[in-house]
Short mmCIF file of C-alpha atoms in Angstrom, two decimals:
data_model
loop_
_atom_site.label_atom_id
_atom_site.label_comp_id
_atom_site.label_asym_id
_atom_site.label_seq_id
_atom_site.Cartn_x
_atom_site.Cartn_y
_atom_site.Cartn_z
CA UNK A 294 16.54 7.25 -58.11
CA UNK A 295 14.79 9.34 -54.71
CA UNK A 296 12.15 6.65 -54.39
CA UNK A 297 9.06 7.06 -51.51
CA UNK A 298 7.26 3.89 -50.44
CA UNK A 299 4.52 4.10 -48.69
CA UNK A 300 3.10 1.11 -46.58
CA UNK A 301 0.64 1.16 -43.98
CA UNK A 302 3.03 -1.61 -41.85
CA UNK A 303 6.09 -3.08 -41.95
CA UNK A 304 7.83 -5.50 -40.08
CA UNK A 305 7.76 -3.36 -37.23
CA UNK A 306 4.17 -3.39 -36.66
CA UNK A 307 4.12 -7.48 -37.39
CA UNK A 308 4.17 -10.37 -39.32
CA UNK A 309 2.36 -10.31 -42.56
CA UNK A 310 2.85 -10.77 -46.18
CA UNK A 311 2.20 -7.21 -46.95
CA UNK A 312 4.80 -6.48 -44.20
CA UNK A 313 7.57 -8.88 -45.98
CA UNK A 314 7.02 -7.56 -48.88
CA UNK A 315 7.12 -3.50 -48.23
CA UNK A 316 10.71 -4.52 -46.56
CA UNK A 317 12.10 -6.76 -48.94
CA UNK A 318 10.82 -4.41 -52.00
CA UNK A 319 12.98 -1.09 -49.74
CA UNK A 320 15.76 -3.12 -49.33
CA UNK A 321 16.04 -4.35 -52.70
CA UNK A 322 15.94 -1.34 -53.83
CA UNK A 323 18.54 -0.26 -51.84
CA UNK A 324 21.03 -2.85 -52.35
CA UNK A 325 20.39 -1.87 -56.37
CA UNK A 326 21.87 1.72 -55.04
CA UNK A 327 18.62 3.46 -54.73
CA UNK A 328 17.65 5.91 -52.15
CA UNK A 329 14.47 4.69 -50.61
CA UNK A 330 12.60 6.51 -48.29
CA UNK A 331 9.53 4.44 -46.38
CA UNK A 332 6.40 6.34 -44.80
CA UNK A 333 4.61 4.37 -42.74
CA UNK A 334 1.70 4.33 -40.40
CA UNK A 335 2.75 5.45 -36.07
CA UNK A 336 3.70 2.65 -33.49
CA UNK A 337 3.72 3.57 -29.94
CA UNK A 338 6.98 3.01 -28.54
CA UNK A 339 8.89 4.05 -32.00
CA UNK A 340 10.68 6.97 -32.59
CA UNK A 341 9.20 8.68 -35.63
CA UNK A 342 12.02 8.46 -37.58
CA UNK A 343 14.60 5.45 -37.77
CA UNK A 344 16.60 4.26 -40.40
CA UNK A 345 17.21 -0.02 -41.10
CA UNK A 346 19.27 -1.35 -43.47
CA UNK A 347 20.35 1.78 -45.01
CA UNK A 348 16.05 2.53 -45.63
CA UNK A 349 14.78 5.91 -44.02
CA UNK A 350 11.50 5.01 -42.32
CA UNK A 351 8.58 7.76 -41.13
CA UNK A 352 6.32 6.51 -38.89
CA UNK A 353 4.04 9.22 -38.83
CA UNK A 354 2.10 10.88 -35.66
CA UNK A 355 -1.26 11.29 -35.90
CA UNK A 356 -2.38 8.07 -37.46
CA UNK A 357 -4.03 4.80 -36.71
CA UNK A 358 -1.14 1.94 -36.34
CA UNK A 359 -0.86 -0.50 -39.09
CA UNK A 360 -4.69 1.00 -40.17
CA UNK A 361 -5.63 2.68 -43.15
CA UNK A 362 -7.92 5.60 -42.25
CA UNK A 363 -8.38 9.48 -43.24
CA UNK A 364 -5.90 10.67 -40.80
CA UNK A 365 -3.25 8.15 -42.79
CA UNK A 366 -4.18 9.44 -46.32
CA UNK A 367 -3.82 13.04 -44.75
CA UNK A 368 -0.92 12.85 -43.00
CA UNK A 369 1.19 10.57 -45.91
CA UNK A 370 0.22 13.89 -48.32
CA UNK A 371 1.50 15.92 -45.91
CA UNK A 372 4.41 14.24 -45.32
CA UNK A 373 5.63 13.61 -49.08
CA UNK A 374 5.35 17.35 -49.65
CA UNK A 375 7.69 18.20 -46.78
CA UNK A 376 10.17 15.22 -47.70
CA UNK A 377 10.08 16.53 -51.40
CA UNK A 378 10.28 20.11 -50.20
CA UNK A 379 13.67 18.76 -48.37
CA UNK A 380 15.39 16.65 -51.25
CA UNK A 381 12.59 15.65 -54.76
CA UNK A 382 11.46 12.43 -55.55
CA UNK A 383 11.66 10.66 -58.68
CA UNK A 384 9.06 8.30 -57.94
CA UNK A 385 6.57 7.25 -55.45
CA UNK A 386 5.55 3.48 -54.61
CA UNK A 387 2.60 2.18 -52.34
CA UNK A 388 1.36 -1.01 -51.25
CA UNK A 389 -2.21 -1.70 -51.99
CA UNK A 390 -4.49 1.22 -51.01
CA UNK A 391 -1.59 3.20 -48.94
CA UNK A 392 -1.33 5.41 -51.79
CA UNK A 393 -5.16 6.33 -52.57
CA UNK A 394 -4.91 10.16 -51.65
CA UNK A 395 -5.67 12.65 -53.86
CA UNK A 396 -3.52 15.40 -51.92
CA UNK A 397 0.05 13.42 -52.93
CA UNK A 398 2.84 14.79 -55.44
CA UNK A 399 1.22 15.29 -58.86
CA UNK A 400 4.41 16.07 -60.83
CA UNK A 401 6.08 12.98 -59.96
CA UNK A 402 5.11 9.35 -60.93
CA UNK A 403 3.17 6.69 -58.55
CA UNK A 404 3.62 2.98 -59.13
CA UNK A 405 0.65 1.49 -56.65
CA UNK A 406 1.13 -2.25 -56.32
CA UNK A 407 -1.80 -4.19 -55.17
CA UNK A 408 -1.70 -7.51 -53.35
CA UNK A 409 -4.97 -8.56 -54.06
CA UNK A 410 -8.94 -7.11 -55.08
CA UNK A 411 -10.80 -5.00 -52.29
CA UNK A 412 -14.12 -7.25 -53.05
CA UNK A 413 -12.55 -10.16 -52.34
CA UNK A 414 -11.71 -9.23 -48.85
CA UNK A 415 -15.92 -9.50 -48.71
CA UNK A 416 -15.63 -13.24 -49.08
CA UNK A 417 -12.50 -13.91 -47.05
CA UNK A 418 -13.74 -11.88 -44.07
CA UNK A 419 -17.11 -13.74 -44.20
CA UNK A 420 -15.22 -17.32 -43.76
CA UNK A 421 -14.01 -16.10 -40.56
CA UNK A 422 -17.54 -15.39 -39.06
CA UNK A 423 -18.06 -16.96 -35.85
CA UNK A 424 -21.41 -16.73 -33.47
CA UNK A 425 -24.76 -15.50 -34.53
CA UNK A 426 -23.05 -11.88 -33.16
CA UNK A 427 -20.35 -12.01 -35.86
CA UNK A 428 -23.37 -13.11 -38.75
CA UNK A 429 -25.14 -9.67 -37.62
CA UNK A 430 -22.03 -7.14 -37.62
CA UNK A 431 -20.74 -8.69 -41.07
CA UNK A 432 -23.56 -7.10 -43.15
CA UNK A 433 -23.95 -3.89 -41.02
CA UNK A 434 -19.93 -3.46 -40.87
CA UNK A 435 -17.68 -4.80 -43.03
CA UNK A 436 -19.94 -4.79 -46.80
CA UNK A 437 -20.41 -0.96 -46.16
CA UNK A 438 -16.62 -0.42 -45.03
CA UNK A 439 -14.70 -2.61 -47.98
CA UNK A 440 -17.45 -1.28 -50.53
CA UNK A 441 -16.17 2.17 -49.37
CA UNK A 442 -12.59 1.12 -49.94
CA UNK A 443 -13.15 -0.19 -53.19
CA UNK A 444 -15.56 2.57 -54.62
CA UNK A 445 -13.75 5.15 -53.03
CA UNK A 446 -10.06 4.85 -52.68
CA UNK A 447 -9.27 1.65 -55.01
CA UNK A 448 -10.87 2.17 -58.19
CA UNK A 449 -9.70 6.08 -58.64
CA UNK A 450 -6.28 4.58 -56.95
CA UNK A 451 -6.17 2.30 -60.42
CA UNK A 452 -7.93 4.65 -62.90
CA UNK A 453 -5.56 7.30 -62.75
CA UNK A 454 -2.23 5.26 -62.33
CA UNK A 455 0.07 5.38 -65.77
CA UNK A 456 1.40 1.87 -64.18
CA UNK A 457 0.01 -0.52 -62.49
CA UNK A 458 1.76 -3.46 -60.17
CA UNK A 459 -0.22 -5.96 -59.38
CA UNK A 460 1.46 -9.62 -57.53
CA UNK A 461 -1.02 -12.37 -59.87
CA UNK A 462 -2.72 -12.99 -62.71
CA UNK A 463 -5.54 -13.91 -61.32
CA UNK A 464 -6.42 -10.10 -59.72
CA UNK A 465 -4.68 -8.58 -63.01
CA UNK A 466 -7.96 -10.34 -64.66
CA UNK A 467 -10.02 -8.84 -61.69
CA UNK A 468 -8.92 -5.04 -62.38
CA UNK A 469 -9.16 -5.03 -66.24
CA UNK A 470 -12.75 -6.39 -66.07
CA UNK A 471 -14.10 -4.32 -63.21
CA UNK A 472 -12.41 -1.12 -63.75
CA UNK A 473 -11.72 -1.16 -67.64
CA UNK A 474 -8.19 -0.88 -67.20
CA UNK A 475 -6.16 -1.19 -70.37
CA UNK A 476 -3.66 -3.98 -70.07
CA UNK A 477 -0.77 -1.54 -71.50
CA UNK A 478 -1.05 -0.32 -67.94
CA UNK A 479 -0.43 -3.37 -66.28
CA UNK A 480 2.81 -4.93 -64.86
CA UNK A 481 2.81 -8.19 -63.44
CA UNK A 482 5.05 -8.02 -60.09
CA UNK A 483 5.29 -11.06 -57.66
CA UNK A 484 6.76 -11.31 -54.60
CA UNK A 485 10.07 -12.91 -54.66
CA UNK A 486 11.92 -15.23 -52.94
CA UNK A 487 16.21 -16.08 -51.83
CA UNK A 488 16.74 -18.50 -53.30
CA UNK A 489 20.20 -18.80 -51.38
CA UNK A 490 18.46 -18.03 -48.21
CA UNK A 491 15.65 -20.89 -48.56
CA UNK A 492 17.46 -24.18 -50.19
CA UNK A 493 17.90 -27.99 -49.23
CA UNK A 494 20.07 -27.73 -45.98
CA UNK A 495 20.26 -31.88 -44.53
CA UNK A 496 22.22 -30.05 -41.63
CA UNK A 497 19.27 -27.23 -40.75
CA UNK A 498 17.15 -30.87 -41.30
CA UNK A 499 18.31 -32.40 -37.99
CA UNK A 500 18.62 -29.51 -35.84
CA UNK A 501 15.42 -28.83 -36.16
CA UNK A 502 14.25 -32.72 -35.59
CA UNK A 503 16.40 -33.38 -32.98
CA UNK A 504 15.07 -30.14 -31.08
CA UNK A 505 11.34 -30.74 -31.53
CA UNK A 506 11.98 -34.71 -30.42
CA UNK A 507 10.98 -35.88 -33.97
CA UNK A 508 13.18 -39.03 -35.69
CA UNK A 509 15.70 -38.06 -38.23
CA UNK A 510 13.31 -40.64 -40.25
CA UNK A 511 10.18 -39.67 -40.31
CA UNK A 512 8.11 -38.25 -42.86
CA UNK A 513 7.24 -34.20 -41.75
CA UNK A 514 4.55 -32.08 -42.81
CA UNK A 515 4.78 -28.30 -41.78
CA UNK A 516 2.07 -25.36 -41.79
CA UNK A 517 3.41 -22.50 -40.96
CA UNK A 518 1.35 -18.97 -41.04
CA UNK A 519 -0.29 -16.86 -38.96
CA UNK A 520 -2.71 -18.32 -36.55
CA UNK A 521 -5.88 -17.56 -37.91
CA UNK A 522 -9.26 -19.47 -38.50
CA UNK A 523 -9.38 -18.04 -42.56
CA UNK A 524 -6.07 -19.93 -43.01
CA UNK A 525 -7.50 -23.24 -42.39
CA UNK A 526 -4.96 -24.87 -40.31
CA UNK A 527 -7.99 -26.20 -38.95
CA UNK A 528 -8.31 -28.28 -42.00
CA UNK A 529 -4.37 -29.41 -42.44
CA UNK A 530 -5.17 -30.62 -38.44
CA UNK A 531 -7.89 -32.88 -39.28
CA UNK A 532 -6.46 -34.08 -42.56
CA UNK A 533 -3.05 -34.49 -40.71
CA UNK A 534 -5.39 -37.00 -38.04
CA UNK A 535 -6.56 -39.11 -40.71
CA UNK A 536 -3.01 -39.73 -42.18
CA UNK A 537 -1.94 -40.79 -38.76
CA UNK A 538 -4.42 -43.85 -38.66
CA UNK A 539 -3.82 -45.03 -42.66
CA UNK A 540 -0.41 -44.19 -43.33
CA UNK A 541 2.82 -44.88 -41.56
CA UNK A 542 3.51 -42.34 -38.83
CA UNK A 543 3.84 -38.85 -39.69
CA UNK A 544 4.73 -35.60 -37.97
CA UNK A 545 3.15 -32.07 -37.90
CA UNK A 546 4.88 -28.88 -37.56
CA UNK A 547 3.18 -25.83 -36.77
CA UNK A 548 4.89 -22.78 -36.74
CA UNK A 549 3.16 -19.49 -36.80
CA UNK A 550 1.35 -17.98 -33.55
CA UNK A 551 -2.49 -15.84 -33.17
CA UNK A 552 -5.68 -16.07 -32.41
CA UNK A 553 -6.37 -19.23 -33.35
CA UNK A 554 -4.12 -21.02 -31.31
CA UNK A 555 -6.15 -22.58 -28.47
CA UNK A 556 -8.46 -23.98 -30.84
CA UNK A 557 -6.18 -25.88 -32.50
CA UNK A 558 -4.42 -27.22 -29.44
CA UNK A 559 -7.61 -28.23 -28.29
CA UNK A 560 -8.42 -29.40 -32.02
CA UNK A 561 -5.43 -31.69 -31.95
CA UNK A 562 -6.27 -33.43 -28.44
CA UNK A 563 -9.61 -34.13 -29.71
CA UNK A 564 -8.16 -35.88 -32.53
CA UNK A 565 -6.02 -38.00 -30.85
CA UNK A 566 -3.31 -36.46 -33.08
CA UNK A 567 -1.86 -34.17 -30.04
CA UNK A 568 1.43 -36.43 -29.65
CA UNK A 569 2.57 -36.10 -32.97
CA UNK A 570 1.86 -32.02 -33.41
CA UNK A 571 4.34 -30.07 -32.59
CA UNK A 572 3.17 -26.20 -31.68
CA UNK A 573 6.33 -24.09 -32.23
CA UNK A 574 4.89 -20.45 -32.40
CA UNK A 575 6.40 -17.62 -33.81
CA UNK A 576 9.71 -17.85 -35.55
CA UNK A 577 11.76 -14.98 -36.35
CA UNK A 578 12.31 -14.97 -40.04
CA UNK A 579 16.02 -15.58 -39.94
CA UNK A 580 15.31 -19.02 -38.50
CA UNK A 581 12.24 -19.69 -41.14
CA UNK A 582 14.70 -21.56 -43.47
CA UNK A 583 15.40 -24.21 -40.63
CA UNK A 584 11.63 -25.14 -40.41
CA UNK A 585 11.56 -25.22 -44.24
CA UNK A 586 14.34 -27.94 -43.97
CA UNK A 587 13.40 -30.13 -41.24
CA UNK A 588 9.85 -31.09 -43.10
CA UNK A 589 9.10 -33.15 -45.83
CA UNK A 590 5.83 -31.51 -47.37
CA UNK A 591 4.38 -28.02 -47.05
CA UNK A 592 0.74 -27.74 -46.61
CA UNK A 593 -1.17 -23.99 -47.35
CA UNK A 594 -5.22 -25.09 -46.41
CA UNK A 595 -5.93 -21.57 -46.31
CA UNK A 596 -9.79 -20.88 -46.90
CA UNK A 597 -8.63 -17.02 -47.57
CA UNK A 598 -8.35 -15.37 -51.17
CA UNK A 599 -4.54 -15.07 -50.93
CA UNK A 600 -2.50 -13.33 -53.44
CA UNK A 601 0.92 -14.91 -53.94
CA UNK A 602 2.09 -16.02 -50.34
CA UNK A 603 5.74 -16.08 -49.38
CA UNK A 604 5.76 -19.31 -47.33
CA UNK A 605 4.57 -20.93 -50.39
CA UNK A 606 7.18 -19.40 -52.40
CA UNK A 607 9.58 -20.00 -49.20
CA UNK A 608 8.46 -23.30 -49.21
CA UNK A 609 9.25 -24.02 -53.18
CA UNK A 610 12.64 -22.61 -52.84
CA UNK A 611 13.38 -25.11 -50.14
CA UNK A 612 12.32 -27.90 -52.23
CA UNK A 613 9.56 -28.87 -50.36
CA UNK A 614 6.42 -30.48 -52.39
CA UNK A 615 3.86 -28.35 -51.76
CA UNK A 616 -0.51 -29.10 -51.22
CA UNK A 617 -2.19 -26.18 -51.44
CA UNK A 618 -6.01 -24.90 -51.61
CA UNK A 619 -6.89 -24.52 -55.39
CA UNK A 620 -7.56 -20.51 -54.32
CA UNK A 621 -6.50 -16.58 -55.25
CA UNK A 622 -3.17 -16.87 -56.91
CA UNK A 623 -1.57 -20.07 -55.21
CA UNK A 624 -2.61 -22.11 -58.57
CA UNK A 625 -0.20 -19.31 -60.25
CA UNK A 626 2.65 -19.96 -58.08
CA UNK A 627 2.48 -24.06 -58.03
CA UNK A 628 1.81 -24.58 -61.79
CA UNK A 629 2.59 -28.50 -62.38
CA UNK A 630 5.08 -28.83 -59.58
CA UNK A 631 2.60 -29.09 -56.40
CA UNK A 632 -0.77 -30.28 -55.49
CA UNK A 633 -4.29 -28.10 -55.54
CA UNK A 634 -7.33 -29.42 -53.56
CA UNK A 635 -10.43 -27.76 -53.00
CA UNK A 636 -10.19 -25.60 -50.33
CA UNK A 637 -11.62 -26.62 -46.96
CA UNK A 638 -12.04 -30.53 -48.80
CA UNK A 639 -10.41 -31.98 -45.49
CA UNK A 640 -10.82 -35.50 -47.31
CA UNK A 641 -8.57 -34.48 -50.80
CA UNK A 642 -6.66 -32.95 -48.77
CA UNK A 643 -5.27 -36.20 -46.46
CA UNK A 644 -5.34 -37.99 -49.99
CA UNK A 645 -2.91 -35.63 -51.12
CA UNK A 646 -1.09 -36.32 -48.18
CA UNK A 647 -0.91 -40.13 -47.78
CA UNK A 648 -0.03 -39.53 -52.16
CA UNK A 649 2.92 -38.35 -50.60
CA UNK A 650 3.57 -40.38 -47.38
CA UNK A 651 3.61 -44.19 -49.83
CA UNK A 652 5.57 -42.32 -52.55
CA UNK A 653 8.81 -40.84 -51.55
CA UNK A 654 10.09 -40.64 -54.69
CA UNK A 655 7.07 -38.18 -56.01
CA UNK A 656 7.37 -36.40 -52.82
CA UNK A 657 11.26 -35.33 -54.04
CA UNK A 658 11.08 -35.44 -57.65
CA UNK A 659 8.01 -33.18 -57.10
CA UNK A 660 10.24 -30.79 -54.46
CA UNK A 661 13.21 -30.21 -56.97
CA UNK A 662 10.20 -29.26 -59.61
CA UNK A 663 9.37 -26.73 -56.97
CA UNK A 664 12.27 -25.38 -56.23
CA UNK A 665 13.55 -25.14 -60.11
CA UNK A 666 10.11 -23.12 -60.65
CA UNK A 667 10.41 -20.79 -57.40
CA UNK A 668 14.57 -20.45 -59.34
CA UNK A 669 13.38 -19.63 -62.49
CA UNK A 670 10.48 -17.37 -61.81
CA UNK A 671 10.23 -16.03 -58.32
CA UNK A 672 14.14 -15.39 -57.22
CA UNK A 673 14.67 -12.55 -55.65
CA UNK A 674 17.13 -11.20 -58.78
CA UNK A 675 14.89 -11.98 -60.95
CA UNK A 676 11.51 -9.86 -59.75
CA UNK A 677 13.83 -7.23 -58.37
CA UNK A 678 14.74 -6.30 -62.16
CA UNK A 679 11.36 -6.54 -63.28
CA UNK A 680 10.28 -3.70 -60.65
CA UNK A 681 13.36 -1.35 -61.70
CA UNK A 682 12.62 -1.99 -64.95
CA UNK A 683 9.01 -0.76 -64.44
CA UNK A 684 10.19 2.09 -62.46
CA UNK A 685 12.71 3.53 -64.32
CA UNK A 686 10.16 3.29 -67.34
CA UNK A 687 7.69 5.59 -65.37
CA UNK A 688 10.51 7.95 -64.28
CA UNK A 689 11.83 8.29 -68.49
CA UNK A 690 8.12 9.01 -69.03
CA UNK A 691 7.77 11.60 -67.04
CA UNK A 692 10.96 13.40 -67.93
CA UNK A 693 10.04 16.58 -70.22
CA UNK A 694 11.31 16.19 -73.76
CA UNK A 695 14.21 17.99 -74.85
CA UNK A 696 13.43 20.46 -77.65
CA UNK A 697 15.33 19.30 -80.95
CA UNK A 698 17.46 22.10 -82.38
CA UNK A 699 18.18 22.43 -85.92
CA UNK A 700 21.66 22.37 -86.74
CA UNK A 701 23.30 26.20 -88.07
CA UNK A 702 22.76 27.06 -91.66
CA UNK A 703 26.16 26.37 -93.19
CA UNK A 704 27.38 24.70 -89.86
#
């Protein structure tokens, strides 16, 4: 299959689920001997047209980097009717609202995938206020802008797709109930994970120890996201200090970089906890699995609506035991073989923890449960068919029948 994907970033304009996930789905594709062809939003400094990993990528002129806007949905139409003019399509893919146009290919079939619900963006963005200056923008900004999005571009996105992707449950629930969406139109579609890639490593384990001056002994918790106040971190920090003074000593990797950052620097001095936090900053993702390996626990605090997150998933694979806020689709992903608290409950949250840090024995038994559940339902292999699967089912749909002819009298 001619397949066009259409993303409003990739990995190229940063790190991001949404990112991970429009280059892992083109490459998968790939390797399965598609052709995929990605259209993507500009980036200064990158030449319009470059090709990765056998993927043609469009970064088109004219639009707002990594930002969906008018110009994008204008310019993606007019770009998939000069690609298709060149060689057709059999079927066009897009990330979340990257393919809410009205101007795009009619006569070929759209699989839109969606991440998470446009209304829940309302409540994730408000948890980031800060300052009586942020209070007054939120209602005068942001309710009339995501209201637009999902009014406007994501419910007639949903209504007139044949198939739906969607990465949970939890917004599959969302879409049927707001939109009257018939569940024959739904595919459930989650992000995937190598399991090769991310897996127990005890060598990765004390590279990673030795580097960051942490014993080969100690018991290592690791958050690892972007720096950002929505993704709590600010809440696995003060948990993290109050396991330092009842338990026996832990460590705290932090790996990730943003925003955030000097607050949480500062956070930890206050705390007292600032000797045993180790700040590592961004990571490329090649060198994610080492972090994986060199902890002991994953914690995910995030105060966001997530949808399925990869580092949790990442985290799983690597047979780490994972304590997560009870939020978005996280619950979906853990199941029995993690830990939920409430998000932003800073006190479950270090209980969870010290669980953890006085029972070693739960803290592995409850990592190989992890990692058999990330094996059996998020591998890469695994997910990868499901999408073909759904895709090749829109493409047969789409085909025109072939008249039936009657065999010859006496024939």
């Amino acid at each position: 299959m001619r397949i066009a994907l259409l993303t409003k970033q990739t990995l190229a304009h940063g790190l991001g689920g949404l990112q991970v996930h429009a280059e892992e789905l083109a490459r998968g594709l790939c390797e399965r001997a598609h052709e995929v062809v990605v259209v993507t939003t500009s980036l200064p400094g990158q030449p319009a047209v470059v090709c990765r990993d056998g993927v043609e990528i469009h970064f088109l002129p004219g639009t707002r980097s990594g930002v969906y806007s008018r110009s994008w949905w204008r310019e993606s139409a007019v770009a998939l009717e000069r690609l298709e003019a060149e060689q057709p399509f059999d079927l066009v893919v897009s990330e979340d609202l990257a393919g809410a146009s009205d101007g795009y290919l009619r006569h070929v079939p759209h699989l839109p995938i969606l991440h998470g619900f446009t209304l829940d963006h309302l409540v994730s963005e408000f948890r980031q206020i800060q300052g009586a200056t942020g209070a007054l923008k939120y209602p005068a900004i942001k309710i009339p802008e995501l209201t637009y999005y999902a009014l406007a571009r994501e419910r007639p996105l949903v209504v007139r797709a044949r198939r739906l992707g969607v990465v949970n449950r939890r917004v599959m629930g969302l879409i049927r109930r707001w939109y009257r969406v018939p569940e024959e139109a739904l595919r459930l579609l989650p992000p995937w994970v190598d399991v090769d890639r991310f897996r127990p490593d005890p060598s990765l384990r004390r590279e990673v120890r030795s580097a960051h001056e942490m014993p080969s002994d100690a018991f290592v918790f690791l958050m690892a996201s972007v720096l950002t106040k929505q993704k709590g971190l600010q809440v696995g920090l003060e948990a993290f200090a109050q396991c330092c003074s009842k338990a026996r000593h832990p460590f705290l990797l932090i790996v990730g970089d943003g925003p955030y950052r000097p607050a949480l620097v500062q956070q930890a001095r206050a705390l007292g906890a600032n000797e045993r936090v180790r700040f590592v900053g961004a990571v490329a993702p090649t060198r994610m699995p080492t972090y994986y390996q060199a902890a002991d626990a994953f914690l995910f605090p995030s105060l966001r609506i997530e949808g399925l997150p990869y580092v949790v998933l990442e985290a799983m694979a690597s047979a780490l035991p994972v304590i997560a806020s009870w939020i978005g689709g996280v619950p979906e992903a853990i199941g029995n073989a993690g830990f939920l608290v409430r998000p932003g409950d800073t006190q479950e949250l270090a209980q969870s923890m010290v669980r953890l840090l006085d029972a070693p024995r739960l803290a592995t038994g409850t990592g190989q449960a992890a990692r058999e559940r990330a094996m059996r339902l998020y591998a890469s292999d695994v997910v990868l068919a499901r999408v073909e699967e759904v895709c090749r089912e829109l493409v047969e749909a789409a085909r025109p029948a072939v008249p039936h002819q009657a065999a010859p009298i006496g024939g």
